[in-house]
mmCIF file of C-alpha atoms in Angstrom:
data_model
loop_
_atom_site.group_PDB
_atom_site.id
_atom_site.type_symbol
_atom_site.label_atom_id
_atom_site.label_comp_id
_atom_site.label_asym_id
_atom_site.label_seq_id
_atom_site.Cartn_x
_atom_site.Cartn_y
_atom_site.Cartn_z
ATOM 1 C CA MET A 29 0.000 0.000 0.000
ATOM 2 C CA GLY A 30 3.019 2.276 0.037
ATOM 3 C CA ASN A 31 5.337 3.390 2.805
ATOM 4 C CA ALA A 32 4.292 3.269 6.418
ATOM 5 C CA LEU A 33 3.413 6.615 7.957
ATOM 6 C CA ASN A 34 6.013 8.099 10.270
ATOM 7 C CA VAL A 35 4.221 8.402 13.613
ATOM 8 C CA ALA A 36 7.332 8.348 15.807
ATOM 9 C CA ASN A 37 6.584 11.792 17.221
ATOM 10 C CA ILE A 38 2.975 11.340 18.260
ATOM 11 C CA PRO A 39 2.479 11.085 22.050
ATOM 12 C CA GLU A 40 2.432 7.644 23.652
ATOM 13 C CA GLU A 41 -1.006 8.486 25.018
ATOM 14 C CA LEU A 42 -2.301 9.002 21.481
ATOM 15 C CA SER A 43 -0.822 5.653 20.447
ATOM 16 C CA LEU A 44 -2.761 4.046 23.286
ATOM 17 C CA LEU A 45 -5.933 5.831 22.225
ATOM 18 C CA LEU A 46 -5.498 4.614 18.643
ATOM 19 C CA GLU A 47 -4.980 1.031 19.785
ATOM 20 C CA LEU A 48 -8.089 1.173 21.956
ATOM 21 C CA VAL A 49 -10.184 2.446 19.068
ATOM 22 C CA LYS A 50 -8.699 0.014 16.568
ATOM 23 C CA ILE A 51 -8.978 -3.248 18.512
ATOM 24 C CA GLU A 52 -12.276 -4.755 19.660
ATOM 25 C CA ASN A 53 -10.788 -7.049 22.310
ATOM 26 C CA ASN A 54 -8.823 -4.677 24.537
ATOM 27 C CA LYS A 55 -8.287 -7.072 27.447
ATOM 28 C CA ASP A 56 -4.488 -7.187 27.212
ATOM 29 C CA ILE A 57 -3.871 -3.903 25.459
ATOM 30 C CA LEU A 58 -2.306 -2.055 28.396
ATOM 31 C CA LYS A 59 0.353 -4.751 28.664
ATOM 32 C CA ARG A 60 1.912 -3.234 25.535
ATOM 33 C CA PHE A 61 2.279 0.095 27.285
ATOM 34 C CA ASN A 62 4.131 1.098 30.426
ATOM 35 C CA LYS A 63 1.204 2.135 32.630
ATOM 36 C CA LYS A 64 3.493 4.059 34.976
ATOM 37 C CA GLU A 65 4.626 6.304 32.125
ATOM 38 C CA ILE A 66 1.147 7.043 30.759
ATOM 39 C CA ASP A 67 0.073 10.607 31.441
ATOM 40 C CA TRP A 68 -3.604 9.925 32.082
ATOM 41 C CA ASP A 69 -4.449 13.635 32.217
ATOM 42 C CA LEU A 70 -3.038 14.018 28.716
ATOM 43 C CA PHE A 71 -4.918 10.883 27.670
ATOM 44 C CA LEU A 72 -8.172 12.473 28.848
ATOM 45 C CA ASP A 73 -7.319 15.702 27.036
ATOM 46 C CA LEU A 74 -6.770 13.698 23.849
ATOM 47 C CA THR A 75 -10.072 11.820 24.198
ATOM 48 C CA TRP A 76 -11.853 15.172 24.429
ATOM 49 C CA HIS A 77 -9.840 16.881 21.671
ATOM 50 C CA HIS A 78 -10.478 14.029 19.249
ATOM 51 C CA ARG A 79 -14.090 13.621 20.463
ATOM 52 C CA LEU A 80 -13.585 9.894 21.005
ATOM 53 C CA PHE A 81 -14.673 9.540 24.646
ATOM 54 C CA PRO A 82 -18.086 8.029 23.710
ATOM 55 C CA VAL A 83 -16.441 5.028 22.034
ATOM 56 C CA LEU A 84 -13.580 4.780 24.539
ATOM 57 C CA TYR A 85 -15.632 4.702 27.715
ATOM 58 C CA PRO A 86 -17.417 1.349 26.959
ATOM 59 C CA LYS A 87 -14.060 -0.158 25.963
ATOM 60 C CA LEU A 88 -12.229 0.976 29.096
ATOM 61 C CA LYS A 89 -15.150 -0.045 31.269
ATOM 62 C CA LYS A 90 -14.466 -3.649 30.270
ATOM 63 C CA ILE A 91 -10.905 -3.403 31.629
ATOM 64 C CA GLU A 92 -11.606 -0.998 34.484
ATOM 65 C CA GLU A 93 -9.209 -2.791 36.844
ATOM 66 C CA GLN A 94 -6.329 -1.659 34.595
ATOM 67 C CA VAL A 95 -7.395 1.994 34.431
ATOM 68 C CA PRO A 96 -7.116 4.671 37.149
ATOM 69 C CA PRO A 97 -10.569 5.265 38.721
ATOM 70 C CA PHE A 98 -10.524 9.021 37.997
ATOM 71 C CA VAL A 99 -10.106 8.302 34.278
ATOM 72 C CA LEU A 100 -13.188 6.090 34.152
ATOM 73 C CA LYS A 101 -15.164 8.505 36.314
ATOM 74 C CA THR A 102 -14.326 11.432 34.008
ATOM 75 C CA LEU A 103 -15.134 9.465 30.863
ATOM 76 C CA GLN A 104 -18.388 8.181 32.363
ATOM 77 C CA ALA A 105 -19.514 11.733 33.165
ATOM 78 C CA LYS A 106 -18.708 12.921 29.650
ATOM 79 C CA TYR A 107 -20.373 9.854 28.124
ATOM 80 C CA GLN A 108 -23.590 10.426 30.077
ATOM 81 C CA GLU A 109 -23.554 14.143 29.334
ATOM 82 C CA ASN A 110 -23.110 13.427 25.633
ATOM 83 C CA THR A 111 -25.957 10.875 25.622
ATOM 84 C CA ILE A 112 -28.351 13.445 27.063
ATOM 85 C CA HIS A 113 -27.120 16.095 24.623
ATOM 86 C CA MET A 114 -27.559 13.792 21.630
ATOM 87 C CA LEU A 115 -31.102 12.889 22.705
ATOM 88 C CA GLN A 116 -31.927 16.604 22.970
ATOM 89 C CA LEU A 117 -30.302 17.226 19.591
ATOM 90 C CA THR A 118 -32.351 14.394 18.075
ATOM 91 C CA ALA A 119 -35.576 15.967 19.326
ATOM 92 C CA THR A 120 -34.482 19.321 17.893
ATOM 93 C CA MET A 121 -33.612 17.698 14.564
ATOM 94 C CA ILE A 122 -37.035 16.040 14.306
ATOM 95 C CA ASN A 123 -38.758 19.320 15.191
ATOM 96 C CA ILE A 124 -36.800 21.357 12.643
ATOM 97 C CA SER A 125 -37.147 18.711 9.924
ATOM 98 C CA HIS A 126 -40.909 18.713 10.464
ATOM 99 C CA ALA A 127 -41.078 22.530 10.264
ATOM 100 C CA LEU A 128 -38.977 22.640 7.085
ATOM 101 C CA ARG A 129 -41.035 19.900 5.449
ATOM 102 C CA ASN A 130 -44.283 21.732 6.288
ATOM 103 C CA ASN A 131 -42.860 24.794 4.545
ATOM 104 C CA GLN A 132 -41.936 22.772 1.419
ATOM 105 C CA ILE A 133 -38.207 23.330 1.948
ATOM 106 C CA ARG A 134 -36.075 20.436 0.742
ATOM 107 C CA THR A 135 -33.524 19.576 3.423
ATOM 108 C CA LEU A 136 -30.606 17.155 3.709
ATOM 109 C CA PHE A 137 -29.162 16.605 7.192
ATOM 110 C CA LEU A 138 -25.390 16.233 7.041
ATOM 111 C CA LYS A 139 -24.113 15.200 10.466
ATOM 112 C CA GLY A 140 -25.525 15.268 13.982
ATOM 113 C CA PRO A 141 -27.421 12.355 15.586
ATOM 114 C CA LEU A 142 -28.181 10.791 12.207
ATOM 115 C CA LEU A 143 -24.498 10.151 11.625
ATOM 116 C CA GLY A 144 -24.184 8.427 14.997
ATOM 117 C CA LEU A 145 -27.105 6.180 14.106
ATOM 118 C CA GLU A 146 -25.937 5.546 10.523
ATOM 119 C CA LEU A 147 -22.291 4.768 11.303
ATOM 120 C CA TYR A 148 -22.204 3.593 14.919
ATOM 121 C CA GLY A 149 -25.705 2.199 15.347
ATOM 122 C CA ASP A 150 -26.214 4.353 18.434
ATOM 123 C CA ILE A 151 -26.519 8.132 18.705
ATOM 124 C CA SER A 152 -24.668 8.082 22.048
ATOM 125 C CA LEU A 153 -21.443 6.762 20.468
ATOM 126 C CA ARG A 154 -20.708 9.940 18.514
ATOM 127 C CA THR A 155 -20.477 13.560 19.593
ATOM 128 C CA SER A 156 -22.026 16.505 17.806
ATOM 129 C CA SER A 157 -21.985 20.078 19.031
ATOM 130 C CA ASP A 158 -24.610 21.288 16.563
ATOM 131 C CA LEU A 159 -26.982 20.371 13.745
ATOM 132 C CA ASP A 160 -25.894 20.776 10.132
ATOM 133 C CA PHE A 161 -28.283 20.627 7.217
ATOM 134 C CA LEU A 162 -28.174 21.573 3.557
ATOM 135 C CA VAL A 163 -30.851 23.533 1.695
ATOM 136 C CA PRO A 164 -31.056 25.031 -1.808
ATOM 137 C CA LEU A 165 -29.500 28.498 -1.965
ATOM 138 C CA GLU A 166 -32.758 29.998 -3.212
ATOM 139 C CA ASP A 167 -34.526 28.834 -0.031
ATOM 140 C CA LEU A 168 -31.988 30.333 2.367
ATOM 141 C CA GLY A 169 -34.146 33.388 3.086
ATOM 142 C CA LYS A 170 -37.178 31.235 3.887
ATOM 143 C CA VAL A 171 -35.094 29.057 6.212
ATOM 144 C CA GLU A 172 -33.711 32.102 8.020
ATOM 145 C CA ASN A 173 -37.197 33.534 8.576
ATOM 146 C CA LEU A 174 -38.480 30.163 9.776
ATOM 147 C CA LEU A 175 -35.657 29.685 12.282
ATOM 148 C CA ILE A 176 -36.053 33.223 13.608
ATOM 149 C CA SER A 177 -39.770 32.530 14.141
ATOM 150 C CA MET A 178 -38.739 29.451 16.155
ATOM 151 C CA GLY A 179 -36.572 31.534 18.489
ATOM 152 C CA TYR A 180 -33.180 31.198 16.779
ATOM 153 C CA VAL A 181 -30.844 34.165 16.343
ATOM 154 C CA LYS A 182 -28.446 34.472 13.445
ATOM 155 C CA ASP A 183 -24.957 34.043 14.873
ATOM 156 C CA ASP A 184 -22.839 34.585 11.727
ATOM 157 C CA TYR A 185 -22.557 37.975 10.135
ATOM 158 C CA PHE A 186 -20.076 38.535 7.353
ATOM 159 C CA GLN A 187 -19.468 41.348 4.928
ATOM 160 C CA SER A 188 -19.868 40.654 1.251
ATOM 161 C CA VAL A 189 -18.890 42.406 -1.949
ATOM 162 C CA LEU A 190 -20.751 41.677 -5.177
ATOM 163 C CA GLY A 191 -22.378 38.549 -3.707
ATOM 164 C CA ASP A 192 -19.104 36.737 -3.001
ATOM 165 C CA TRP A 193 -20.639 35.135 0.129
ATOM 166 C CA LYS A 194 -22.565 32.705 -2.057
ATOM 167 C CA TRP A 195 -19.395 30.865 -3.039
ATOM 168 C CA ARG A 196 -16.725 31.977 -0.542
ATOM 169 C CA HIS A 197 -18.796 30.821 2.439
ATOM 170 C CA HIS A 198 -20.822 27.637 2.753
ATOM 171 C CA HIS A 199 -22.977 27.950 5.868
ATOM 172 C CA ILE A 200 -24.474 30.381 8.326
ATOM 173 C CA ALA A 201 -25.009 29.690 12.033
ATOM 174 C CA PHE A 202 -28.063 30.207 14.224
ATOM 175 C CA PHE A 203 -28.265 29.910 18.001
ATOM 176 C CA HIS A 204 -31.173 29.300 20.362
ATOM 177 C CA GLN A 205 -30.444 30.799 23.779
ATOM 178 C CA GLU A 206 -33.112 28.876 25.711
ATOM 179 C CA THR A 207 -32.182 25.423 24.414
ATOM 180 C CA ASN A 208 -28.484 26.298 23.934
ATOM 181 C CA THR A 209 -28.654 24.731 20.451
ATOM 182 C CA LYS A 210 -26.507 25.769 17.517
ATOM 183 C CA ILE A 211 -27.589 25.137 13.937
ATOM 184 C CA GLU A 212 -25.501 25.505 10.778
ATOM 185 C CA VAL A 213 -27.525 25.987 7.614
ATOM 186 C CA HIS A 214 -25.479 25.002 4.552
ATOM 187 C CA TRP A 215 -26.017 25.957 0.929
ATOM 188 C CA ARG A 216 -22.749 24.233 -0.062
ATOM 189 C CA LEU A 217 -20.992 21.177 1.360
ATOM 190 C CA ASN A 218 -17.658 23.003 1.564
ATOM 191 C CA PRO A 219 -16.483 26.601 1.209
ATOM 192 C CA GLY A 220 -15.486 27.783 -2.243
ATOM 193 C CA PRO A 221 -14.007 28.227 -4.612
ATOM 194 C CA GLY A 222 -14.301 24.541 -5.294
ATOM 195 C CA MET A 223 -16.248 21.975 -7.248
ATOM 196 C CA GLU A 224 -18.931 19.795 -5.715
ATOM 197 C CA PRO A 225 -22.319 18.258 -6.576
ATOM 198 C CA CYS A 226 -25.211 20.711 -6.765
ATOM 199 C CA PHE A 227 -28.167 20.377 -4.394
ATOM 200 C CA ASN A 228 -30.468 18.816 -7.019
ATOM 201 C CA GLU A 229 -27.952 16.017 -7.682
ATOM 202 C CA LEU A 230 -27.631 15.306 -3.973
ATOM 203 C CA TRP A 231 -31.408 15.379 -3.570
ATOM 204 C CA GLU A 232 -31.883 12.818 -6.344
ATOM 205 C CA ARG A 233 -29.545 10.400 -4.518
ATOM 206 C CA LYS A 234 -30.857 11.104 -1.009
ATOM 207 C CA ARG A 235 -31.861 8.490 1.539
ATOM 208 C CA THR A 236 -34.561 8.736 4.191
ATOM 209 C CA ASN A 237 -34.097 7.578 7.769
ATOM 210 C CA LEU A 238 -37.038 7.061 10.098
ATOM 211 C CA ILE A 239 -36.289 8.230 13.624
ATOM 212 C CA THR A 240 -39.300 7.638 15.899
ATOM 213 C CA ASN A 241 -41.368 7.344 12.698
ATOM 214 C CA SER A 242 -40.300 10.829 11.593
ATOM 215 C CA PRO A 243 -38.713 10.850 8.105
ATOM 216 C CA ILE A 244 -35.340 12.633 7.988
ATOM 217 C CA ASN A 245 -33.549 13.074 4.660
ATOM 218 C CA LEU A 246 -29.798 12.576 4.461
ATOM 219 C CA LEU A 247 -27.095 12.202 1.826
ATOM 220 C CA GLY A 248 -26.732 9.027 -0.211
ATOM 221 C CA LYS A 249 -23.884 6.835 1.040
ATOM 222 C CA GLU A 250 -21.431 7.774 -1.687
ATOM 223 C CA ASP A 251 -22.273 11.476 -1.332
ATOM 224 C CA LEU A 252 -21.862 11.146 2.435
ATOM 225 C CA CYS A 253 -18.449 9.557 1.917
ATOM 226 C CA PHE A 254 -17.495 12.380 -0.480
ATOM 227 C CA PHE A 255 -18.589 14.962 2.094
ATOM 228 C CA LEU A 256 -16.794 13.325 5.035
ATOM 229 C CA ILE A 257 -13.590 12.902 3.010
ATOM 230 C CA THR A 258 -13.502 16.518 1.806
ATOM 231 C CA HIS A 259 -14.520 17.859 5.224
ATOM 232 C CA GLY A 260 -11.886 15.849 7.074
ATOM 233 C CA ALA A 261 -9.161 16.717 4.570
ATOM 234 C CA ARG A 262 -9.986 20.432 4.817
ATOM 235 C CA HIS A 263 -9.455 20.200 8.583
ATOM 236 C CA GLY A 264 -6.202 18.251 8.268
ATOM 237 C CA TRP A 265 -7.865 15.220 9.909
ATOM 238 C CA SER A 266 -6.898 17.054 13.099
ATOM 239 C CA ARG A 267 -9.666 15.255 14.999
ATOM 240 C CA LEU A 268 -9.648 11.474 14.850
ATOM 241 C CA ARG A 269 -13.434 11.317 15.160
ATOM 242 C CA TRP A 270 -13.652 12.346 11.503
ATOM 243 C CA LEU A 271 -11.326 9.491 10.588
ATOM 244 C CA LEU A 272 -13.317 7.047 12.711
ATOM 245 C CA ASP A 273 -16.415 8.117 10.756
ATOM 246 C CA ILE A 274 -14.573 7.129 7.569
ATOM 247 C CA LYS A 275 -13.591 3.767 9.103
ATOM 248 C CA HIS A 276 -17.211 2.934 9.915
ATOM 249 C CA LEU A 277 -18.422 4.122 6.521
ATOM 250 C CA LEU A 278 -15.799 2.087 4.658
ATOM 251 C CA ASP A 279 -16.928 -0.985 6.576
ATOM 252 C CA GLN A 280 -20.386 -0.582 5.027
ATOM 253 C CA GLU A 281 -21.507 -1.476 1.544
ATOM 254 C CA LEU A 282 -20.477 1.295 -0.854
ATOM 255 C CA ASN A 283 -20.770 1.513 -4.611
ATOM 256 C CA TRP A 284 -17.090 2.045 -5.296
ATOM 257 C CA SER A 285 -17.635 2.754 -8.965
ATOM 258 C CA VAL A 286 -20.006 5.598 -8.114
ATOM 259 C CA LEU A 287 -17.720 6.935 -5.361
ATOM 260 C CA SER A 288 -14.624 6.849 -7.588
ATOM 261 C CA LYS A 289 -16.435 8.678 -10.386
ATOM 262 C CA LEU A 290 -17.686 11.258 -7.884
ATOM 263 C CA LEU A 291 -14.206 11.884 -6.472
ATOM 264 C CA LYS A 292 -12.671 12.055 -9.960
ATOM 265 C CA LYS A 293 -15.341 14.417 -11.278
ATOM 266 C CA TYR A 294 -14.668 16.914 -8.502
ATOM 267 C CA HIS A 295 -10.867 16.394 -8.477
ATOM 268 C CA CYS A 296 -10.760 14.735 -5.044
ATOM 269 C CA LEU A 297 -9.509 11.223 -5.792
ATOM 270 C CA HIS A 298 -6.222 11.964 -3.987
ATOM 271 C CA LEU A 299 -8.227 13.029 -0.917
ATOM 272 C CA GLY A 300 -9.977 9.664 -0.970
ATOM 273 C CA GLY A 301 -6.549 8.037 -1.055
ATOM 274 C CA GLN A 302 -5.377 10.170 1.869
ATOM 275 C CA ALA A 303 -8.400 9.121 3.942
ATOM 276 C CA ILE A 304 -7.914 5.431 3.109
ATOM 277 C CA ILE A 305 -4.208 5.484 4.012
ATOM 278 C CA LEU A 306 -4.850 7.259 7.319
ATOM 279 C CA SER A 307 -7.789 5.051 8.307
ATOM 280 C CA SER A 308 -5.869 1.931 7.304
ATOM 281 C CA GLN A 309 -2.586 2.698 9.069
ATOM 282 C CA LEU A 310 -4.012 4.451 12.127
ATOM 283 C CA LEU A 311 -7.316 2.633 12.642
ATOM 284 C CA GLY A 312 -6.747 -0.746 11.013
ATOM 285 C CA VAL A 313 -9.185 -0.509 8.088
ATOM 286 C CA SER A 314 -8.648 -3.314 5.570
ATOM 287 C CA VAL A 315 -7.778 -1.991 2.123
ATOM 288 C CA LYS A 316 -10.191 -3.544 -0.337
ATOM 289 C CA LYS A 317 -9.321 -4.131 -3.969
ATOM 290 C CA GLU A 318 -11.739 -1.360 -4.978
ATOM 291 C CA MET A 319 -9.751 1.153 -2.893
ATOM 292 C CA GLU A 320 -6.376 0.440 -4.482
ATOM 293 C CA SER A 321 -6.780 2.837 -7.414
ATOM 294 C CA MET A 322 -7.132 5.736 -4.957
ATOM 295 C CA ILE A 323 -3.839 5.105 -3.166
ATOM 296 C CA ARG A 324 -1.589 4.586 -6.176
ATOM 297 C CA GLY A 325 1.261 7.025 -6.604
ATOM 298 C CA THR A 326 2.872 9.241 -4.007
ATOM 299 C CA ARG A 327 0.460 12.140 -3.679
ATOM 300 C CA ALA A 328 -2.066 10.509 -1.339
ATOM 301 C CA GLN A 329 0.806 9.129 0.775
ATOM 302 C CA THR A 330 2.427 12.570 1.028
ATOM 303 C CA LEU A 331 -0.852 14.197 2.048
ATOM 304 C CA ALA A 332 -1.482 11.483 4.635
ATOM 305 C CA GLN A 333 1.960 12.055 6.150
ATOM 306 C CA GLU A 334 1.327 15.808 6.294
ATOM 307 C CA SER A 335 -1.779 15.127 8.402
ATOM 308 C CA ILE A 336 0.394 13.555 11.101
ATOM 309 C CA PHE A 337 1.629 17.107 11.825
ATOM 310 C CA TYR A 338 -1.787 17.910 13.333
ATOM 311 C CA LEU A 339 -1.818 14.752 15.462
ATOM 312 C CA GLU A 340 1.666 15.379 16.840
ATOM 313 C CA ARG A 341 0.645 18.842 18.093
ATOM 314 C CA MET A 342 -3.020 18.267 19.020
ATOM 315 C CA VAL A 343 -3.955 21.151 16.718
ATOM 316 C CA ASN A 344 -7.357 22.762 17.250
ATOM 317 C CA LEU A 345 -8.116 24.715 14.094
ATOM 318 C CA HIS A 346 -11.193 26.255 15.711
ATOM 319 C CA THR A 347 -9.121 28.121 18.297
ATOM 320 C CA GLU A 348 -7.928 31.345 16.745
ATOM 321 C CA PRO A 349 -5.528 32.930 16.321
ATOM 322 C CA LEU A 350 -3.461 29.882 15.488
ATOM 323 C CA PRO A 351 0.254 29.902 16.386
ATOM 324 C CA ASP A 352 2.277 31.252 13.439
ATOM 325 C CA ASP A 353 3.997 27.950 12.611
ATOM 326 C CA ILE A 354 0.699 26.043 12.591
ATOM 327 C CA ALA A 355 -1.072 28.745 10.568
ATOM 328 C CA ARG A 356 1.699 28.689 7.952
ATOM 329 C CA PHE A 357 1.677 24.900 7.729
ATOM 330 C CA HIS A 358 -2.115 24.715 7.484
ATOM 331 C CA LYS A 359 -2.251 27.335 4.733
ATOM 332 C CA LYS A 360 0.381 25.449 2.747
ATOM 333 C CA HIS A 361 -1.334 22.100 3.382
ATOM 334 C CA LEU A 362 -4.717 23.395 2.189
ATOM 335 C CA TYR A 363 -3.100 24.569 -1.036
ATOM 336 C CA SER A 364 -1.404 21.179 -1.538
ATOM 337 C CA LEU A 365 -4.802 19.457 -1.257
ATOM 338 C CA GLN A 366 -6.064 21.266 -4.347
ATOM 339 C CA SER A 367 -5.941 19.943 -7.885
ATOM 340 C CA PHE A 368 -4.586 22.089 -10.721
ATOM 341 C CA GLN A 369 -8.130 23.155 -11.624
ATOM 342 C CA GLN A 370 -8.905 24.041 -7.995
ATOM 343 C CA LYS A 371 -5.681 26.028 -7.679
ATOM 344 C CA THR A 372 -6.628 27.931 -10.823
ATOM 345 C CA LEU A 373 -10.033 28.746 -9.343
ATOM 346 C CA TYR A 374 -8.359 29.801 -6.104
ATOM 347 C CA ILE A 375 -5.963 32.160 -7.875
ATOM 348 C CA LEU A 376 -8.847 33.664 -9.847
ATOM 349 C CA SER A 377 -10.832 34.083 -6.626
ATOM 350 C CA ILE A 378 -8.013 36.181 -5.155
ATOM 351 C CA MET A 379 -8.624 38.695 -7.943
ATOM 352 C CA TYR A 380 -12.282 38.952 -6.910
ATOM 353 C CA PRO A 381 -12.956 41.829 -4.459
ATOM 354 C CA TYR A 382 -12.867 41.081 -0.727
ATOM 355 C CA PRO A 383 -14.701 42.853 2.112
ATOM 356 C CA THR A 384 -11.287 44.230 3.181
ATOM 357 C CA ASP A 385 -11.283 46.263 -0.042
ATOM 358 C CA LEU A 386 -14.535 47.840 1.073
ATOM 359 C CA GLU A 387 -12.961 48.676 4.441
ATOM 360 C CA THR A 388 -9.863 50.151 2.804
ATOM 361 C CA LEU A 389 -11.785 52.339 0.348
ATOM 362 C CA PRO A 390 -15.541 52.579 0.986
ATOM 363 C CA LEU A 391 -17.484 53.092 -2.243
ATOM 364 C CA PRO A 392 -21.226 53.368 -2.925
ATOM 365 C CA LYS A 393 -22.809 50.021 -3.790
ATOM 366 C CA ASN A 394 -23.424 51.046 -7.400
ATOM 367 C CA LEU A 395 -19.656 51.571 -7.795
ATOM 368 C CA HIS A 396 -18.540 48.263 -6.249
ATOM 369 C CA PHE A 397 -17.572 47.000 -9.711
ATOM 370 C CA LEU A 398 -14.589 49.377 -9.486
ATOM 371 C CA TYR A 399 -13.035 47.125 -6.846
ATOM 372 C CA PHE A 400 -11.977 44.747 -9.640
ATOM 373 C CA PRO A 401 -9.437 47.138 -11.239
ATOM 374 C CA LEU A 402 -8.629 48.757 -7.872
ATOM 375 C CA ARG A 403 -7.939 45.525 -6.001
ATOM 376 C CA PRO A 404 -4.161 45.257 -6.810
ATOM 377 C CA PHE A 405 -3.593 48.833 -5.659
ATOM 378 C CA LEU A 406 -5.633 48.397 -2.480
ATOM 379 C CA THR A 407 -3.713 45.209 -1.664
ATOM 380 C CA VAL A 408 -0.346 46.971 -2.086
ATOM 381 C CA TRP A 409 -1.628 49.847 0.063
ATOM 382 C CA ARG A 410 -2.615 47.481 2.892
ATOM 383 C CA ILE A 411 0.745 45.666 2.772
ATOM 384 C CA THR A 412 2.641 48.968 2.806
ATOM 385 C CA LYS A 413 0.572 50.284 5.678
ATOM 386 C CA LYS A 414 1.056 47.060 7.673
ATOM 387 C CA SER A 415 4.840 47.129 7.099
ATOM 388 C CA ALA A 416 5.039 50.744 8.227
ATOM 389 C CA TYR A 417 3.052 49.919 11.367
ATOM 390 C CA SER A 418 5.354 46.983 12.157
ATOM 391 C CA ARG A 419 8.442 49.189 11.800
ATOM 392 C CA ARG A 420 7.012 51.813 14.142
ATOM 393 C CA ALA A 421 6.088 49.117 16.668
ATOM 394 C CA LYS A 422 9.690 47.846 16.688
ATOM 395 C CA GLU A 423 11.029 51.352 17.197
#
């Protein structure tokens, strides 16, 4: 399958976590590790960072005599808290799905409790901080009005020039203060500029899951795999929960011909290879014959090795600002994920006006088209101004 990943620099506690997740019979697993040298506080931090405590608690419970009591007690509390949260999130999902359906708004739920049920067979075995669902762009206004009428407040506000939000962004968040529930309404699977299936294609291939006799629409299996692969890659696979999702999905029946064509069409075949290599070498997924075409060559292997950077440092991409070295690496890694066509789109998108241009030189809306020719000059002006400020700060 190619060279083995270099994981020599990941913490011993993460190695233990990976072994626990990978192996079903964990009875003798701690014999491979020096229990006296295990930093159990770090182990707990890793289980939370990677959102794997729901699957680890039942495993460690079976060998509780080998685990410090405070570790099990902490994991049990988090497991129970997550179970209650997921039940509440399920009720919210059913309620929102019903409201959207009554308003003739086509909706595809992306993650949340459905993913726990689909991949793990139990909503309590996966964490989810919010609900994500996809709607057609033209229905976004109707969805916003509906959610506001249900007590949700829009939590994301971003500036836009010449409608760039439609393709630069991919979701908007809403928050309900009484229920403490966050919802992300998507009109794209991933932020642009990039290529992906349109909503109508996804809708044609949708599946319906019946939770308490309430029909909930979700992505077809191959579309779900496409989404999870591109989502995980975009985040550097910095949380192992995303990789565990892939492991469980790959263990199911997939139409590999359809998935391969989907990944090729949207220039993501190398990302599929990256996900397979990582899930195989870190989580023990068996590489099927149908997967082999995705891992040929060196690109997928190189990208998989780059992802180890995030595991070595326990990177949380949602905590900003990122340290300079991590921010530089992540920016470079995101660019390396792109195909030639995607890089071309990205370069062209840089030429499209940004909200920062509006801040630098405010113009009336009817003159916003002037930001196209002005953009190079405004960019140079900002760089010059920033350099001058840095020099004065040093003085």
